[in-house]
């Protein structure tokens, strides 16, 4: 049987002899060998060739074979020894396991014995501690009780799982009874020392009460709360008597005396009782916080009763003094007692001198400071950095309507003063060096807004801020209407249409009335002011949202006011455009009345072109210089003027009929001259030549090129008809029968000649897409600006005849 086991072991050994390279490397490091038979890459042929390199070496082959057999036999012996030794391992293991089991049993016994001894010791300590605790409680030895009680409670925790044992349960009940008795006894001691009723004066601090506070730290937290509550109530009882509602000092004008009283009380507490209570109770802060709660309730009650007596100055005075006091509290305390009524276990503050004795002002010092005005401007910290912000001043919020009404009145008076000043002083004087000046009144308005916003945010960040925002919106609109729009120069069209005086001037042959230099500067100044107001109103909205409570930010929206200022800007630009446009009208009228069929030669530009250029050179530099700070609005002026002047020029161009070939050439030269002037309009008369905006250049090139193409069609021979019509379609991208007929009129063709040409045009025009006819009919129904202008001129002629 032994040989069979050896054989099985050898077979298993051969099966696992195929080792991984990593394992083989590890074996070689542990058992280094130079024998070729131990190598993993052993090669039998190479090994034999090494033993017998030549034929002569084969002579000692028997000796070599014997050595190898001997080596094999030794290896077999070693393997057999190892295998036999392995068969005994199981038996040895069972013996070891039995020994280990015995050792474990001894360990368990030792552990149980140790636990029993420890428990007996704890039981002895608990029994003795309870007896001592009861005895010390009767003798009021609170200093010893504080240390002993904590130890007894720690020991009692070890017996929670043994409460089923009667003796242990009895000891636990005795500890609870001792705690209850201690609590009642300590409360009685404090009641005796600091009675809440009666005429007996409170006693001073004692070591007994100090030690009693240490015991209260260990007892139920309600004991500490009751001690704190009774002590603070007794400490503030005098305050409630001195500042009763019917007392003269209770009113807002003497609110300083409340805060002076509590400051003295805090100093008095630190001197007398500062060492009696544990520092982690933060009694000084708790007295101050309770004073604030009481004061807020008392002030709210008296203000409700005497609401009609509250004036804005008195209210602001009381709020200012209150916020000063809240700032004082923030400097002295951390605010750790504000969250709830329980005592927080925070780190005790480092020992220091009494903070209330450091720079503590006496009533005489405070009175002197008030006389010097040093207390008029409170250094109010930001609300997030002051945990006491609003702890008293919250009571003033229901009465802030007095402040809001006052600001409404003040802003109304401010707007009226702006209107009166403008009437008295007139428009700002033009200064070509500085450009269009922003009206100083708008800066004054927003400075006042900022002052009100900051002041109101210090009083409240709730509904009063929303009410103030409504007031701001009201007077922003009034400023836009009364100061800006109300002072824009009036034109004949904007003031109600035609007037008899304007018609008489036109009848007498005088030019259209233009704005004076002062009026142009005023319009630019109002435009610049409106832009400043627009940008500042947007900033005002952002600041208001920062100041107000997060839940109210959605209710702050000044978009209507910003749109109002945008309207003022648009109106100002339109006035500037209308003024220059109207100044050019007589020249265009003169162009249309010239006898273009009688022009015999092409000369320099016509007088009407010179007149248009003159008006442009007079107005544009003034407008550009006065809008230097608002370049984008000057660009808008240029674009709007081009969009107004070019269609009007083309309309008058169609009125030039009939036209000879030379006359058409002269008109083409004039049109090119106007085109060059318009392209240079943004920088005309400027020493600094600046490239015109691309958006403006595109409008001018497109519009004036169309005018040039119209004249080129007029200059082209109308025969053969097909060539003429095709040339018209090619040159004018927006070709239609109406424009074509106007061109034929300019050429002086008769109606009979035009009919065949119009029919040919209709045939050669591309077919319009579906729906185009409807849009064409719609455009015929809606009068164009040219048609509207023609209708007005007919009305003018009718009125002239009647005059």
PDB file of C-alpha atoms in Angstrom, residues 232-373:
ATOM      1  CA  UNK A 232     -32.865  86.370  32.538  1.00  0.00           C
ATOM      2  CA  UNK A 233     -36.490  87.137  33.364  1.00  0.00           C
ATOM      3  CA  UNK A 234     -35.504  88.387  36.784  1.00  0.00           C
ATOM      4  CA  UNK A 235     -32.588  90.359  35.303  1.00  0.00           C
ATOM      5  CA  UNK A 236     -34.867  92.169  32.807  1.00  0.00           C
ATOM      6  CA  UNK A 237     -37.784  92.751  35.187  1.00  0.00           C
ATOM      7  CA  UNK A 238     -36.585  96.282  35.944  1.00  0.00           C
ATOM      8  CA  UNK A 239     -36.537  97.086  32.201  1.00  0.00           C
ATOM      9  CA  UNK A 240     -40.209  96.271  31.755  1.00  0.00           C
ATOM     10  CA  UNK A 241     -41.101  98.596  34.613  1.00  0.00           C
ATOM     11  CA  UNK A 242     -38.917 101.523  33.528  1.00  0.00           C
ATOM     12  CA  UNK A 243     -40.042 101.440  29.863  1.00  0.00           C
ATOM     13  CA  UNK A 244     -43.738 100.735  30.249  1.00  0.00           C
ATOM     14  CA  UNK A 245     -45.932 101.911  27.398  1.00  0.00           C
ATOM     15  CA  UNK A 246     -47.280 104.833  29.425  1.00  0.00           C
ATOM     16  CA  UNK A 247     -43.804 106.123  30.305  1.00  0.00           C
ATOM     17  CA  UNK A 248     -42.314 109.101  28.469  1.00  0.00           C
ATOM     18  CA  UNK A 249     -39.028 107.270  27.861  1.00  0.00           C
ATOM     19  CA  UNK A 250     -40.852 104.480  26.020  1.00  0.00           C
ATOM     20  CA  UNK A 251     -41.459 106.552  22.861  1.00  0.00           C
ATOM     21  CA  UNK A 252     -39.216 106.456  19.772  1.00  0.00           C
ATOM     22  CA  UNK A 253     -37.537 109.808  20.373  1.00  0.00           C
ATOM     23  CA  UNK A 254     -35.875 108.368  23.498  1.00  0.00           C
ATOM     24  CA  UNK A 255     -35.044 104.950  22.094  1.00  0.00           C
ATOM     25  CA  UNK A 256     -31.358 105.511  22.882  1.00  0.00           C
ATOM     26  CA  UNK A 257     -32.109 105.133  26.592  1.00  0.00           C
ATOM     27  CA  UNK A 258     -33.280 101.551  26.076  1.00  0.00           C
ATOM     28  CA  UNK A 259     -29.969 100.551  24.536  1.00  0.00           C
ATOM     29  CA  UNK A 260     -27.932 102.487  27.087  1.00  0.00           C
ATOM     30  CA  UNK A 261     -29.808 100.666  29.869  1.00  0.00           C
ATOM     31  CA  UNK A 262     -29.056  97.196  28.527  1.00  0.00           C
ATOM     32  CA  UNK A 263     -25.396  98.036  27.971  1.00  0.00           C
ATOM     33  CA  UNK A 264     -25.093  98.982  31.640  1.00  0.00           C
ATOM     34  CA  UNK A 265     -26.912  95.804  32.643  1.00  0.00           C
ATOM     35  CA  UNK A 266     -24.513  93.655  30.618  1.00  0.00           C
ATOM     36  CA  UNK A 267     -21.537  95.290  32.271  1.00  0.00           C
ATOM     37  CA  UNK A 268     -23.161  94.783  35.675  1.00  0.00           C
ATOM     38  CA  UNK A 269     -23.811  91.101  34.898  1.00  0.00           C
ATOM     39  CA  UNK A 270     -20.205  90.471  33.867  1.00  0.00           C
ATOM     40  CA  UNK A 271     -18.913  92.049  37.050  1.00  0.00           C
ATOM     41  CA  UNK A 272     -21.283  90.240  39.447  1.00  0.00           C
ATOM     42  CA  UNK A 273     -22.281  86.971  37.826  1.00  0.00           C
ATOM     43  CA  UNK A 274     -19.792  86.429  35.029  1.00  0.00           C
ATOM     44  CA  UNK A 275     -18.064  83.575  36.909  1.00  0.00           C
ATOM     45  CA  UNK A 276     -21.180  81.984  38.322  1.00  0.00           C
ATOM     46  CA  UNK A 277     -22.449  80.505  35.073  1.00  0.00           C
ATOM     47  CA  UNK A 278     -20.339  78.267  32.820  1.00  0.00           C
ATOM     48  CA  UNK A 279     -18.866  80.178  29.855  1.00  0.00           C
ATOM     49  CA  UNK A 280     -20.388  77.733  27.382  1.00  0.00           C
ATOM     50  CA  UNK A 281     -23.847  78.909  28.494  1.00  0.00           C
ATOM     51  CA  UNK A 282     -23.165  82.309  26.840  1.00  0.00           C
ATOM     52  CA  UNK A 283     -25.340  84.039  29.412  1.00  0.00           C
ATOM     53  CA  UNK A 284     -24.283  87.572  28.414  1.00  0.00           C
ATOM     54  CA  UNK A 285     -25.386  86.991  24.838  1.00  0.00           C
ATOM     55  CA  UNK A 286     -28.607  85.351  26.010  1.00  0.00           C
ATOM     56  CA  UNK A 287     -29.480  88.373  28.133  1.00  0.00           C
ATOM     57  CA  UNK A 288     -28.887  90.657  25.147  1.00  0.00           C
ATOM     58  CA  UNK A 289     -30.941  88.443  22.799  1.00  0.00           C
ATOM     59  CA  UNK A 290     -33.864  88.247  25.216  1.00  0.00           C
ATOM     60  CA  UNK A 291     -33.703  92.019  25.652  1.00  0.00           C
ATOM     61  CA  UNK A 292     -33.975  92.362  21.851  1.00  0.00           C
ATOM     62  CA  UNK A 293     -37.015  90.087  21.684  1.00  0.00           C
ATOM     63  CA  UNK A 294     -38.745  91.970  24.479  1.00  0.00           C
ATOM     64  CA  UNK A 295     -37.857  95.349  22.989  1.00  0.00           C
ATOM     65  CA  UNK A 296     -39.159  94.383  19.559  1.00  0.00           C
ATOM     66  CA  UNK A 297     -42.500  93.360  21.045  1.00  0.00           C
ATOM     67  CA  UNK A 298     -42.769  96.485  23.197  1.00  0.00           C
ATOM     68  CA  UNK A 299     -41.882  98.820  20.325  1.00  0.00           C
ATOM     69  CA  UNK A 300     -44.342  97.095  17.989  1.00  0.00           C
ATOM     70  CA  UNK A 301     -47.099  97.483  20.564  1.00  0.00           C
ATOM     71  CA  UNK A 302     -46.470 101.158  21.263  1.00  0.00           C
ATOM     72  CA  UNK A 303     -46.121 102.010  17.540  1.00  0.00           C
ATOM     73  CA  UNK A 304     -49.468 100.375  16.797  1.00  0.00           C
ATOM     74  CA  UNK A 305     -51.077 102.452  19.507  1.00  0.00           C
ATOM     75  CA  UNK A 306     -49.474 105.741  18.395  1.00  0.00           C
ATOM     76  CA  UNK A 307     -49.153 105.152  14.634  1.00  0.00           C
ATOM     77  CA  UNK A 308     -50.468 108.634  13.749  1.00  0.00           C
ATOM     78  CA  UNK A 309     -47.606 110.246  15.673  1.00  0.00           C
ATOM     79  CA  UNK A 310     -44.891 108.537  13.618  1.00  0.00           C
ATOM     80  CA  UNK A 311     -43.112 110.947  11.286  1.00  0.00           C
ATOM     81  CA  UNK A 312     -40.463 109.980   8.794  1.00  0.00           C
ATOM     82  CA  UNK A 313     -37.629 111.770  10.622  1.00  0.00           C
ATOM     83  CA  UNK A 314     -38.597 110.164  13.921  1.00  0.00           C
ATOM     84  CA  UNK A 315     -38.886 106.749  12.262  1.00  0.00           C
ATOM     85  CA  UNK A 316     -35.486 107.026  10.569  1.00  0.00           C
ATOM     86  CA  UNK A 317     -33.926 108.209  13.822  1.00  0.00           C
ATOM     87  CA  UNK A 318     -35.272 105.180  15.688  1.00  0.00           C
ATOM     88  CA  UNK A 319     -34.208 102.784  12.934  1.00  0.00           C
ATOM     89  CA  UNK A 320     -30.744 104.305  12.777  1.00  0.00           C
ATOM     90  CA  UNK A 321     -30.186 103.977  16.516  1.00  0.00           C
ATOM     91  CA  UNK A 322     -31.554 100.433  16.446  1.00  0.00           C
ATOM     92  CA  UNK A 323     -29.304  99.316  13.595  1.00  0.00           C
ATOM     93  CA  UNK A 324     -26.381 100.895  15.455  1.00  0.00           C
ATOM     94  CA  UNK A 325     -27.241  98.736  18.453  1.00  0.00           C
ATOM     95  CA  UNK A 326     -27.539  95.619  16.274  1.00  0.00           C
ATOM     96  CA  UNK A 327     -24.101  96.403  14.886  1.00  0.00           C
ATOM     97  CA  UNK A 328     -22.800  96.731  18.449  1.00  0.00           C
ATOM     98  CA  UNK A 329     -24.162  93.268  19.269  1.00  0.00           C
ATOM     99  CA  UNK A 330     -22.519  91.811  16.170  1.00  0.00           C
ATOM    100  CA  UNK A 331     -19.132  93.108  17.324  1.00  0.00           C
ATOM    101  CA  UNK A 332     -19.537  91.672  20.844  1.00  0.00           C
ATOM    102  CA  UNK A 333     -21.224  88.317  20.245  1.00  0.00           C
ATOM    103  CA  UNK A 334     -21.102  85.414  17.800  1.00  0.00           C
ATOM    104  CA  UNK A 335     -24.881  84.891  17.585  1.00  0.00           C
ATOM    105  CA  UNK A 336     -24.603  81.200  18.483  1.00  0.00           C
ATOM    106  CA  UNK A 337     -27.721  81.368  20.713  1.00  0.00           C
ATOM    107  CA  UNK A 338     -30.051  82.736  18.022  1.00  0.00           C
ATOM    108  CA  UNK A 339     -31.061  79.501  16.277  1.00  0.00           C
ATOM    109  CA  UNK A 340     -33.128  77.949  19.067  1.00  0.00           C
ATOM    110  CA  UNK A 341     -33.665  77.953  22.809  1.00  0.00           C
ATOM    111  CA  UNK A 342     -31.263  75.101  23.637  1.00  0.00           C
ATOM    112  CA  UNK A 343     -27.709  75.551  24.727  1.00  0.00           C
ATOM    113  CA  UNK A 344     -25.182  74.819  22.018  1.00  0.00           C
ATOM    114  CA  UNK A 345     -22.052  72.923  23.012  1.00  0.00           C
ATOM    115  CA  UNK A 346     -19.592  75.208  21.339  1.00  0.00           C
ATOM    116  CA  UNK A 347     -16.004  75.804  22.217  1.00  0.00           C
ATOM    117  CA  UNK A 348     -15.634  78.121  25.144  1.00  0.00           C
ATOM    118  CA  UNK A 349     -14.245  81.529  24.211  1.00  0.00           C
ATOM    119  CA  UNK A 350     -10.696  82.205  25.389  1.00  0.00           C
ATOM    120  CA  UNK A 351     -10.379  84.033  28.706  1.00  0.00           C
ATOM    121  CA  UNK A 352     -10.254  87.766  28.232  1.00  0.00           C
ATOM    122  CA  UNK A 353     -11.096  91.003  29.919  1.00  0.00           C
ATOM    123  CA  UNK A 354     -14.661  92.192  30.047  1.00  0.00           C
ATOM    124  CA  UNK A 355     -15.564  93.239  26.469  1.00  0.00           C
ATOM    125  CA  UNK A 356     -18.153  95.672  27.720  1.00  0.00           C
ATOM    126  CA  UNK A 357     -15.543  97.605  29.707  1.00  0.00           C
ATOM    127  CA  UNK A 358     -13.481  98.201  26.551  1.00  0.00           C
ATOM    128  CA  UNK A 359     -14.348 101.632  25.187  1.00  0.00           C
ATOM    129  CA  UNK A 360     -17.712 101.434  26.940  1.00  0.00           C
ATOM    130  CA  UNK A 361     -19.357 104.857  26.491  1.00  0.00           C
ATOM    131  CA  UNK A 362     -21.018 106.433  29.481  1.00  0.00           C
ATOM    132  CA  UNK A 363     -24.339 108.266  29.084  1.00  0.00           C
ATOM    133  CA  UNK A 364     -22.409 111.541  29.260  1.00  0.00           C
ATOM    134  CA  UNK A 365     -20.072 110.357  26.466  1.00  0.00           C
ATOM    135  CA  UNK A 366     -23.032 109.286  24.322  1.00  0.00           C
ATOM    136  CA  UNK A 367     -24.736 112.636  24.820  1.00  0.00           C
ATOM    137  CA  UNK A 368     -21.537 114.451  23.856  1.00  0.00           C
ATOM    138  CA  UNK A 369     -21.152 112.293  20.763  1.00  0.00           C
ATOM    139  CA  UNK A 370     -24.719 113.053  19.702  1.00  0.00           C
ATOM    140  CA  UNK A 371     -24.034 116.786  20.036  1.00  0.00           C
ATOM    141  CA  UNK A 372     -20.976 116.447  17.799  1.00  0.00           C
ATOM    142  CA  UNK A 373     -22.956 114.425  15.251  1.00  0.00           C
TER     143      UNK A 373
END
